[in-house]
PDB file of C-alpha atoms in Angstrom:
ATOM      1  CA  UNK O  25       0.000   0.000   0.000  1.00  0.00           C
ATOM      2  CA  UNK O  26       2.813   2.267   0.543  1.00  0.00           C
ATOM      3  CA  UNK O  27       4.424   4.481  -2.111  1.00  0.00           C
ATOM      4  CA  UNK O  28       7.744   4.098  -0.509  1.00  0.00           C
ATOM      5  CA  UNK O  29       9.921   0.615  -1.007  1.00  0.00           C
ATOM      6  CA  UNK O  30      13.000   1.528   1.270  1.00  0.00           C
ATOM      7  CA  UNK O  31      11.826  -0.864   4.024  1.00  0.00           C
ATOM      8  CA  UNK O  32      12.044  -3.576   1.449  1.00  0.00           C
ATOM      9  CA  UNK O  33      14.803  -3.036  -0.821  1.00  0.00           C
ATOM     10  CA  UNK O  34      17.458  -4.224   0.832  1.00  0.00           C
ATOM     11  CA  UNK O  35      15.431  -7.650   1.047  1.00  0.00           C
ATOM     12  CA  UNK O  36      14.913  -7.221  -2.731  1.00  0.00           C
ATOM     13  CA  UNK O  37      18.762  -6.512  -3.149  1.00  0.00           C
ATOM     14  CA  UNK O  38      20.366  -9.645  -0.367  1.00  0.00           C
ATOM     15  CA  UNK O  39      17.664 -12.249  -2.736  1.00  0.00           C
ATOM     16  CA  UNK O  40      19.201 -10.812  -5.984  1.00  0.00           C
ATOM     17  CA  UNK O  41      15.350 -10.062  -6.994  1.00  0.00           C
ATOM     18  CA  UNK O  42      16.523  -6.109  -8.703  1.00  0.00           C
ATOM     19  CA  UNK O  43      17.644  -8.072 -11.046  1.00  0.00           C
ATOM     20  CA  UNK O  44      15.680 -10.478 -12.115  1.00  0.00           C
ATOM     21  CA  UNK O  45      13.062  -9.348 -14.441  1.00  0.00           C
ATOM     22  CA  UNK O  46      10.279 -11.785 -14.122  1.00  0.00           C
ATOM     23  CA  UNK O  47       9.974  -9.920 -10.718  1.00  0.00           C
ATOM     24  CA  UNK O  48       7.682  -6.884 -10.788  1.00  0.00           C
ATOM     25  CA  UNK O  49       7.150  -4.615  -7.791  1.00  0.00           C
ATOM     26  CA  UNK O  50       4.612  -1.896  -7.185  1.00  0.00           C
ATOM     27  CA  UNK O  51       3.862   0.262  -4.850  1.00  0.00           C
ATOM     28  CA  UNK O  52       0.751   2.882  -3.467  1.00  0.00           C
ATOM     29  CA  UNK O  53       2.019   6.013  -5.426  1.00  0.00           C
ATOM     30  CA  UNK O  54      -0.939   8.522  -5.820  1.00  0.00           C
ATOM     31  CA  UNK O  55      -3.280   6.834  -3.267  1.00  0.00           C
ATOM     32  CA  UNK O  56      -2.330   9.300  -0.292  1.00  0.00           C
ATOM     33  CA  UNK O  57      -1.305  12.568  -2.707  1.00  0.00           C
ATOM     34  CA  UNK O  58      -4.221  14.410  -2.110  1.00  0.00           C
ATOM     35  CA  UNK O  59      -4.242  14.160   1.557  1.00  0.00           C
ATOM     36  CA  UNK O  60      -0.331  14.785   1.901  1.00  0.00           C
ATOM     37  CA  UNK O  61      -1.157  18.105  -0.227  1.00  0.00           C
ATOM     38  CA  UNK O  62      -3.666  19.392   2.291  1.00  0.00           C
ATOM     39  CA  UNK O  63      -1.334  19.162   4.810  1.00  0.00           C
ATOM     40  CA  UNK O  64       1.065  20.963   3.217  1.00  0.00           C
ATOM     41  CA  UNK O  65      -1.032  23.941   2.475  1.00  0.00           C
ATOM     42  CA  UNK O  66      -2.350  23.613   6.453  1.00  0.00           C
ATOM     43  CA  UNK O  67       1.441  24.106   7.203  1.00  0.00           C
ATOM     44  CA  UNK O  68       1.991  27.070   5.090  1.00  0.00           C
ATOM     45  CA  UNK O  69      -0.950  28.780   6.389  1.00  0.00           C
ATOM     46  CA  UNK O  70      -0.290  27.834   9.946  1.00  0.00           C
ATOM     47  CA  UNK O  71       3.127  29.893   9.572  1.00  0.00           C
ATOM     48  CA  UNK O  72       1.680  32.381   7.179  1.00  0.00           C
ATOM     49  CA  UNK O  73      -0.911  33.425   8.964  1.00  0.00           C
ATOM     50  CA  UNK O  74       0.700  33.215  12.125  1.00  0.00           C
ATOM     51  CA  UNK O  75      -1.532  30.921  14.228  1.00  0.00           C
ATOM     52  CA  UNK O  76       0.261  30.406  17.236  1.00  0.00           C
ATOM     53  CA  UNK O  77       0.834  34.414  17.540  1.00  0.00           C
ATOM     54  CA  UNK O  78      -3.445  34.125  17.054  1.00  0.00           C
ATOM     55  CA  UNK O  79      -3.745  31.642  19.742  1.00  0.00           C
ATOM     56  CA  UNK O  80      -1.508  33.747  22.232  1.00  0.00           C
ATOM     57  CA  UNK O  81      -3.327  36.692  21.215  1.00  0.00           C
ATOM     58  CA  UNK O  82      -6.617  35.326  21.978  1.00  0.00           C
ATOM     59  CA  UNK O  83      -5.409  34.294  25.650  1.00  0.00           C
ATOM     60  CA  UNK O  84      -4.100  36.638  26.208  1.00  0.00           C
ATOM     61  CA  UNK O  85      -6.857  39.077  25.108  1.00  0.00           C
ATOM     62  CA  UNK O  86      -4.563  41.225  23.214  1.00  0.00           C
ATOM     63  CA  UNK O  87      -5.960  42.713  20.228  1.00  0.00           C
ATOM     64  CA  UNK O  88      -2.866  42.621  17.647  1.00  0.00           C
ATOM     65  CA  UNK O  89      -3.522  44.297  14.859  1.00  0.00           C
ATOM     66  CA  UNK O  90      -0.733  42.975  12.535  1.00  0.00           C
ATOM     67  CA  UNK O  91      -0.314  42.967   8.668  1.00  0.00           C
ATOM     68  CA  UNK O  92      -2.056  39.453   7.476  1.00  0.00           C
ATOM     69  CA  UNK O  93       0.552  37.772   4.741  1.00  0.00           C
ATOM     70  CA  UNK O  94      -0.738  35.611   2.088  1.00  0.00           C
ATOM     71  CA  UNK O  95       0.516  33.129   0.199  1.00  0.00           C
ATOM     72  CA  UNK O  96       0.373  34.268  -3.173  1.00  0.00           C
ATOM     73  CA  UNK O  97       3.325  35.391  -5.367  1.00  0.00           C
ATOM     74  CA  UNK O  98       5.142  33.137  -2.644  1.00  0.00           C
ATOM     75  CA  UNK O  99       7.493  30.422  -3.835  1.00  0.00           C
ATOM     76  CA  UNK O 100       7.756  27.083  -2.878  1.00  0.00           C
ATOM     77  CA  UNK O 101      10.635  24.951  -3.730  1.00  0.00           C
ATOM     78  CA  UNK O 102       9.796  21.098  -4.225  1.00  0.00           C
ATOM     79  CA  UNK O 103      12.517  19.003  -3.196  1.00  0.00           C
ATOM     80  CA  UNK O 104      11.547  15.890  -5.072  1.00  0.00           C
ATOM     81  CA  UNK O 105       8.700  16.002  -7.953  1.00  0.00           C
ATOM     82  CA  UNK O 106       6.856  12.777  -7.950  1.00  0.00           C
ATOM     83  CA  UNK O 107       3.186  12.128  -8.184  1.00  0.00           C
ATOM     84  CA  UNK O 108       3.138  13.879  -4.341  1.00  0.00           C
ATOM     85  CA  UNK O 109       4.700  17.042  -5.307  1.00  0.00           C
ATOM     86  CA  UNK O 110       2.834  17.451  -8.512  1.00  0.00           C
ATOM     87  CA  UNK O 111      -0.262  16.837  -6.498  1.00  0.00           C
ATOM     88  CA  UNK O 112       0.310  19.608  -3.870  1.00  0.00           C
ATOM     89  CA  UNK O 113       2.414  22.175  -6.646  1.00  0.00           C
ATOM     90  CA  UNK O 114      -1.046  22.192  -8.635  1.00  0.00           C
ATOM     91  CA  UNK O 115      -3.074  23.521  -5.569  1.00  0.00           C
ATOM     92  CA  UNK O 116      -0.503  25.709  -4.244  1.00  0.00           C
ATOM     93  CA  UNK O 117      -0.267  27.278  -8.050  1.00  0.00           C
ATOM     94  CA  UNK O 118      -3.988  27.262  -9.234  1.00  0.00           C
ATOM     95  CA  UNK O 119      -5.588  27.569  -5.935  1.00  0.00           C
ATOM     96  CA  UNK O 120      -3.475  30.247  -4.054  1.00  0.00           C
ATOM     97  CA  UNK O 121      -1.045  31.666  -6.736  1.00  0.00           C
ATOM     98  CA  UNK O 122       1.885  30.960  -5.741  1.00  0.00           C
ATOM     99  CA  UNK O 123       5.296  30.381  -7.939  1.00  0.00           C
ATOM    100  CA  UNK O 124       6.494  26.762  -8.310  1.00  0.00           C
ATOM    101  CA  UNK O 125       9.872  25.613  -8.628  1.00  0.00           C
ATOM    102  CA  UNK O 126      10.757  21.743  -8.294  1.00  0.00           C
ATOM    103  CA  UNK O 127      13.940  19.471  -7.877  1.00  0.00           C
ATOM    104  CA  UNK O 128      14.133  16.569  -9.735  1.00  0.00           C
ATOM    105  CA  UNK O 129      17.108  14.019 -10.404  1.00  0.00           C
ATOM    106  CA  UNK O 130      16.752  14.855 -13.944  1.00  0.00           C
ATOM    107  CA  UNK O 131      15.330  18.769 -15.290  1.00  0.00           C
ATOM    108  CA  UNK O 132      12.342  18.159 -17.442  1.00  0.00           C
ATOM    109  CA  UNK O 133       9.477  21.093 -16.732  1.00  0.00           C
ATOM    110  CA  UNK O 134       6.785  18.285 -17.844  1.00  0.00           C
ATOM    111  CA  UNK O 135       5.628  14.642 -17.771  1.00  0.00           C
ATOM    112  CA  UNK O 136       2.654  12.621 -18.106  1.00  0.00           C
ATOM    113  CA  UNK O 137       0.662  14.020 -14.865  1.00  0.00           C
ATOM    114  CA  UNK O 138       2.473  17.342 -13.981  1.00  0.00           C
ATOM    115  CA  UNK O 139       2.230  19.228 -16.938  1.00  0.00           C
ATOM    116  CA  UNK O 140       4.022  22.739 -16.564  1.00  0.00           C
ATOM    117  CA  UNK O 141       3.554  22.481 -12.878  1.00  0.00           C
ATOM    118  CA  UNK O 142       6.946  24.239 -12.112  1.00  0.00           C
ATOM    119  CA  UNK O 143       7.601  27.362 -13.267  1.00  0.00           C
ATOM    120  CA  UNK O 144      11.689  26.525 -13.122  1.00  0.00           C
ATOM    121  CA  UNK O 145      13.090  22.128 -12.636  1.00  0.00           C
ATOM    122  CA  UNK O 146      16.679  22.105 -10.888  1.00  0.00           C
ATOM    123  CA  UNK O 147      18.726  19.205 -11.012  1.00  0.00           C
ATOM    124  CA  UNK O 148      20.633  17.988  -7.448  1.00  0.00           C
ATOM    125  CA  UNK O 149      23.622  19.287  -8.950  1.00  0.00           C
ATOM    126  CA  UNK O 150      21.847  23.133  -8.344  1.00  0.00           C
ATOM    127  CA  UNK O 151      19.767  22.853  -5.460  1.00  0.00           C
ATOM    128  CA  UNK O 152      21.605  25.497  -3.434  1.00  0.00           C
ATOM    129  CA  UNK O 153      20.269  28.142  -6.055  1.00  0.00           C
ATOM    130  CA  UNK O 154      16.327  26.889  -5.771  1.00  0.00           C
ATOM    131  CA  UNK O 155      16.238  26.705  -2.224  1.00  0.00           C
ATOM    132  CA  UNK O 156      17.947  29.985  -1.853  1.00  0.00           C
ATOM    133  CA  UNK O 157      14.524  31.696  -3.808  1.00  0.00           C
ATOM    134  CA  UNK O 158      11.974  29.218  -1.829  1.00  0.00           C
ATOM    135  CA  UNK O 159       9.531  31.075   0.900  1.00  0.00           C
ATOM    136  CA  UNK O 160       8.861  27.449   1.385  1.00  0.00           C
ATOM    137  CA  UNK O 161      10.578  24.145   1.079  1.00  0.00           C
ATOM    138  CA  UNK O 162       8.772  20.924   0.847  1.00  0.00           C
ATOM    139  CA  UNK O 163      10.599  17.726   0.542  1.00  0.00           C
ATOM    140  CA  UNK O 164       8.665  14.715  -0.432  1.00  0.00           C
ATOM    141  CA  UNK O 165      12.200  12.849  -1.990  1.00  0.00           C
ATOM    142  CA  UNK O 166      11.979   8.716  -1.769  1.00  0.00           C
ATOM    143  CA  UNK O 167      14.370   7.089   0.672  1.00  0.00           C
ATOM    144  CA  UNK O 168      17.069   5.942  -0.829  1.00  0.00           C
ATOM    145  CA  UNK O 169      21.127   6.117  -0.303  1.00  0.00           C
ATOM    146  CA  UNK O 170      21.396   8.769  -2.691  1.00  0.00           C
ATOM    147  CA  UNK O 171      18.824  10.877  -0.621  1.00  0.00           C
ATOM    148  CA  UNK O 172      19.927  10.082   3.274  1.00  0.00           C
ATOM    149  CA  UNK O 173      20.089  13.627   4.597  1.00  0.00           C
ATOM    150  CA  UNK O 174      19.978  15.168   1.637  1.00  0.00           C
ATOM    151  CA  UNK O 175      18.228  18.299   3.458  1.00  0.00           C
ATOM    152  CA  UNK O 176      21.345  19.096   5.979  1.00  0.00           C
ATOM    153  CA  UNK O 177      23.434  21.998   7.000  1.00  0.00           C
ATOM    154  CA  UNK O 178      24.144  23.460   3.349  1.00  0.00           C
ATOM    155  CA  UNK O 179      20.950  23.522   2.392  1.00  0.00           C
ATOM    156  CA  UNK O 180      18.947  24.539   5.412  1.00  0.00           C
ATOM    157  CA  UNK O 181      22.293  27.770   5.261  1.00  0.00           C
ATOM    158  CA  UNK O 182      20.927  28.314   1.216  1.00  0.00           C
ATOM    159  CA  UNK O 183      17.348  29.243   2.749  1.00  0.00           C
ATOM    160  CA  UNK O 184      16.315  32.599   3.368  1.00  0.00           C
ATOM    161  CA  UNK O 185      15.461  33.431   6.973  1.00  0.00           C
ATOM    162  CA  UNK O 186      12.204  33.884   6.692  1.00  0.00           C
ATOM    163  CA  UNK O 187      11.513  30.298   4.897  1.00  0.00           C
ATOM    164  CA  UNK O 188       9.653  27.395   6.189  1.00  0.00           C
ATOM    165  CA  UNK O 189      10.926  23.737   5.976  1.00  0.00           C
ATOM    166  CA  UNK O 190       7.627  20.880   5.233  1.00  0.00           C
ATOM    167  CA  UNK O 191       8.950  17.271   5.558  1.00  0.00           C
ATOM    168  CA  UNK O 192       6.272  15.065   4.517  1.00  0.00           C
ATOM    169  CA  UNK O 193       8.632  12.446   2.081  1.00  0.00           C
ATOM    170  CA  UNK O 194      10.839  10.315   4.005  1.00  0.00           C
ATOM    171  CA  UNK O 195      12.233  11.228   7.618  1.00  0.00           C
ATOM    172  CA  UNK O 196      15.759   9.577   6.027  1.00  0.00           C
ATOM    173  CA  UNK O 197      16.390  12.422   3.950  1.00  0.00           C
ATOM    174  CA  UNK O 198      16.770  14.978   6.413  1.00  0.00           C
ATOM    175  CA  UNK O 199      20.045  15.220   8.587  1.00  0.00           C
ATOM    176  CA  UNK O 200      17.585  16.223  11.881  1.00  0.00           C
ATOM    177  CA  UNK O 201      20.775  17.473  13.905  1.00  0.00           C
ATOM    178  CA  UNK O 202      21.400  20.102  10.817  1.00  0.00           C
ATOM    179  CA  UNK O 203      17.675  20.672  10.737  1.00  0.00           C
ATOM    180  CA  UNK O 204      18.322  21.194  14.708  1.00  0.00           C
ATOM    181  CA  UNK O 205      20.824  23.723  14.741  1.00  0.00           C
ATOM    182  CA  UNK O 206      19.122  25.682  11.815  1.00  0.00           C
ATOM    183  CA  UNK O 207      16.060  26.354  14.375  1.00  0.00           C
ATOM    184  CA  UNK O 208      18.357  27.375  16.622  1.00  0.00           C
ATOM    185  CA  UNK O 209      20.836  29.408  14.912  1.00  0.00           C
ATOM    186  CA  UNK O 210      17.721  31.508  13.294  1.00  0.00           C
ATOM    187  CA  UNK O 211      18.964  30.102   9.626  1.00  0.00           C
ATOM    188  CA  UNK O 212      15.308  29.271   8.821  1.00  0.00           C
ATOM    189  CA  UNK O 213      12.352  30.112  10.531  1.00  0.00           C
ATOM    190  CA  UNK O 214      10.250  26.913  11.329  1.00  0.00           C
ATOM    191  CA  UNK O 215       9.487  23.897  10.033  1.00  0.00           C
ATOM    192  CA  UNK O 216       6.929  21.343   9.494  1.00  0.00           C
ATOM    193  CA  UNK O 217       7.571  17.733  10.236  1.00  0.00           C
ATOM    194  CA  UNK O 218       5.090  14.283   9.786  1.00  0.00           C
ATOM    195  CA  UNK O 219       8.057  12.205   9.285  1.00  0.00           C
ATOM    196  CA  UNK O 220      11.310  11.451  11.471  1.00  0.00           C
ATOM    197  CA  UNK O 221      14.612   9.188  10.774  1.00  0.00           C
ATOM    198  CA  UNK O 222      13.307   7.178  13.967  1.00  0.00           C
ATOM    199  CA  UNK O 223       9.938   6.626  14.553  1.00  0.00           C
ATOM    200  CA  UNK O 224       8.350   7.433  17.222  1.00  0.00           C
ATOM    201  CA  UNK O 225      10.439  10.216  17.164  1.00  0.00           C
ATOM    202  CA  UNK O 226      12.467   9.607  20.521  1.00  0.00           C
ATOM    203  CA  UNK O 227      11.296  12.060  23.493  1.00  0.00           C
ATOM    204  CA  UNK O 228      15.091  12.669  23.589  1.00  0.00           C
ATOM    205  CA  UNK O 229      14.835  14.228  20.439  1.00  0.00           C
ATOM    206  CA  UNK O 230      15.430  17.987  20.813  1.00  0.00           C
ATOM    207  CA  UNK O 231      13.366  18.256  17.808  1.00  0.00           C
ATOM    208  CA  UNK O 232      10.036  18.302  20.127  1.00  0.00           C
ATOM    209  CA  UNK O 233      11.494  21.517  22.195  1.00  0.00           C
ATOM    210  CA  UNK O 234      11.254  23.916  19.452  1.00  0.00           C
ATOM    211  CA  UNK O 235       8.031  26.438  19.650  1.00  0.00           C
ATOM    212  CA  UNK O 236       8.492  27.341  16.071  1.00  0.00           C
ATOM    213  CA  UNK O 237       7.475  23.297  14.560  1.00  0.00           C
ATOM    214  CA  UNK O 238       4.428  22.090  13.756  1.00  0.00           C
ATOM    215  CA  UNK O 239       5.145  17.878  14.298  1.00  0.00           C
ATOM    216  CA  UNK O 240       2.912  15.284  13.613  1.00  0.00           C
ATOM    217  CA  UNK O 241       2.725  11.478  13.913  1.00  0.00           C
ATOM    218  CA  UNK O 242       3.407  10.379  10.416  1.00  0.00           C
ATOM    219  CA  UNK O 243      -0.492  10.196  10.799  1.00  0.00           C
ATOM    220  CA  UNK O 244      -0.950  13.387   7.430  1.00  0.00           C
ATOM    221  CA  UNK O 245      -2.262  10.769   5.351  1.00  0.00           C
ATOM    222  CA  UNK O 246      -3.526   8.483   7.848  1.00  0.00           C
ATOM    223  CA  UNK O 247      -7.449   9.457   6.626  1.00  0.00           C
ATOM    224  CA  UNK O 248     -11.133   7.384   7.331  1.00  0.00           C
ATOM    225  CA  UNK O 249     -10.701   6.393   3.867  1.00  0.00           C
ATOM    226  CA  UNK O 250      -6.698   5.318   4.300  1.00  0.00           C
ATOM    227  CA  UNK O 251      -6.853   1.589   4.014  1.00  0.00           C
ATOM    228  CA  UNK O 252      -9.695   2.257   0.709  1.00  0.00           C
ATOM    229  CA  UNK O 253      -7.326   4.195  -0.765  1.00  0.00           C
ATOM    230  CA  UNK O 254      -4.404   2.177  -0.702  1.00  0.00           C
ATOM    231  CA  UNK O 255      -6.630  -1.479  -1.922  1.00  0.00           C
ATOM    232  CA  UNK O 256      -7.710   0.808  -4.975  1.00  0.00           C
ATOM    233  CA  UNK O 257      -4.091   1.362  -5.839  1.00  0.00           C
ATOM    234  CA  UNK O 258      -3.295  -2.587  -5.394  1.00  0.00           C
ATOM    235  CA  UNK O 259      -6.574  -4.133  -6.938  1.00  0.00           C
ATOM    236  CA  UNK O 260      -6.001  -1.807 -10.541  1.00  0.00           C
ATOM    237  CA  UNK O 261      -2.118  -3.240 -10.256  1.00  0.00           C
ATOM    238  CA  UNK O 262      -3.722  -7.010  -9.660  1.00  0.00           C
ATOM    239  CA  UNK O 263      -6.349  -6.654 -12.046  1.00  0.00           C
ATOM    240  CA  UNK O 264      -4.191  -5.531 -14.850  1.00  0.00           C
ATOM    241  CA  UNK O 265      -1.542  -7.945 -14.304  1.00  0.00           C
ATOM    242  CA  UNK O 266      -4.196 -11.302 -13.924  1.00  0.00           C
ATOM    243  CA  UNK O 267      -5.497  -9.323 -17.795  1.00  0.00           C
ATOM    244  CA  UNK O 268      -2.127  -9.899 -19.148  1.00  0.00           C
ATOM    245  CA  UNK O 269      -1.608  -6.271 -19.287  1.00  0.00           C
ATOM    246  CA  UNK O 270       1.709  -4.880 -18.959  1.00  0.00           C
ATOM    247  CA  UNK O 271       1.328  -1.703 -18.108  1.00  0.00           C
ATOM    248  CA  UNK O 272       1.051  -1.892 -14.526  1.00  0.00           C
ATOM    249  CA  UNK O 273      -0.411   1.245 -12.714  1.00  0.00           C
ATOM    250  CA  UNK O 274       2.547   1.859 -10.465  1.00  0.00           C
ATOM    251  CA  UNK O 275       5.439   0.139 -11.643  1.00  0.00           C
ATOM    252  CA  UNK O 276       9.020   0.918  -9.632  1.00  0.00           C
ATOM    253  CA  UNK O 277      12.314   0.970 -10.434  1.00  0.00           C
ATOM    254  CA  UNK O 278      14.030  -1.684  -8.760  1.00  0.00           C
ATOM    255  CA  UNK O 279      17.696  -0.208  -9.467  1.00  0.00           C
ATOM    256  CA  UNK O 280      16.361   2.829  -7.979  1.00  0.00           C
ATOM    257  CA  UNK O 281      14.304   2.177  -5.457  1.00  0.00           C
ATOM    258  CA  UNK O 282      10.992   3.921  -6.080  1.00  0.00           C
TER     259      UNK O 282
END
């Protein structure tokens, strides 16, 4: 049901299975887009509206009369540009107006579902000049070896100081002790979090002591209609294989991982 295969692949790799090719794997990519998406725009409007500084305000019984931000003209960097990203670039672009700009092991500004999502593709090779234009930075990447803490101390330094880190992908790809430090040195300004390297995240975790995330359990795309979502996904894969067809819905790359 899941779209990512890291918990697997090394099984896959120790039984030699990457490389046989009578050996087809697929996984739940698209089922939980839509849901991943909201979240992401609940996180940018939770810091761009300021909703804590609301809260405390309304405990307070203070009236604060402060200039509302919105989010359009904003730009949000996707780190990674799967099905996920594509999902959550289209509402953040025709729903709020906001600029796109995506990541993507290889620069291509269109494929079969996204269109001409992004207004700009980087490659890895030139993140450091996308994240340094983001407002926001969401990283939905797959977990793989090429992506384990991919968002560390660099990046989170290329990011203005006003920009907001979303990590809804996989908690492997962000170096947390970086992501640690950048809260605390003031190099970003707060960050959103649903996934962790170690999960539960450990109440050791220095992570939780930080006024300026909004953490979750992992639980953004845990919906009512989760386990529905996730059969749909696997019954089109099952039905088109048992129909001969090769074409499999959600087909992964075994070399790569996802």
């Amino acid at each position: 049901f899941f779209a990512g295969c890291d918990s697997i692949m090394s099984f896959i790799r120790n039984q030699r299975l990457d490389e046989n090719e009578s050996f087809t794997l697929t996984n739940g990519k698209g089922a939980f887009s839509d849901s991943l998406a909201e979240y992401t725009i609940a996180a940018m409007l939770h810091f761009n509206k300021q909703i804590p500084r609301l809260i405390s305000n309304r405990q307070q019984k203070k009236w604060d009369k402060f200039v509302m931000p919105t989010l359009r003209n904003k730009t949000v960097g996707f780190v990674g540009f799967g099905h996920i990203g594509q999902v959550t670039a289209k509402l953040c672009k025709d729903a709020f107006g906001m600029n796109v700009l995506a990541l993507r092991r290889h620069a291509r500004n269109s494929d079969r579902f996204g269109g001409n999502l992004a207004n700009k593709v980087y490659t890895y090779d030139n993140r450091m000049e996308m994240l340094k234009q983001s407002d926001f930075v969401v990283c939905v990447l797959p977990g793989t070896k090429e992506t384990r803490n991919f968002m560390s101390q660099d990046e989170f330094s290329a990011m203005p100081v006003h920009s907001i880190f979303i990590s809804i992908g996989r908690g492997t790809c962000v170096d947390e002790d970086a992501l640690d430090r950048a809260l605390n040195e003031g190099l970003i300004a707060g960050a959103a979090l649903d996934v962790f390297n170690t999960e539960p995240l450990p109440i050791s975790s220095p992570l939780w002591n930080h006024e300026n995330i909004l953490l979750t359990a992992h639980n953004a795309d845990f919906t009512t209609d989760y386990f529905e979502l996730g059969w749909n996904v696997w019954q089109d894969n099952l039905d088109r294989f048992i129909s001969g067809n090769n074409e499999l819905a959600t087909p992964v790359n075994k070399s790569l991982g996802y």
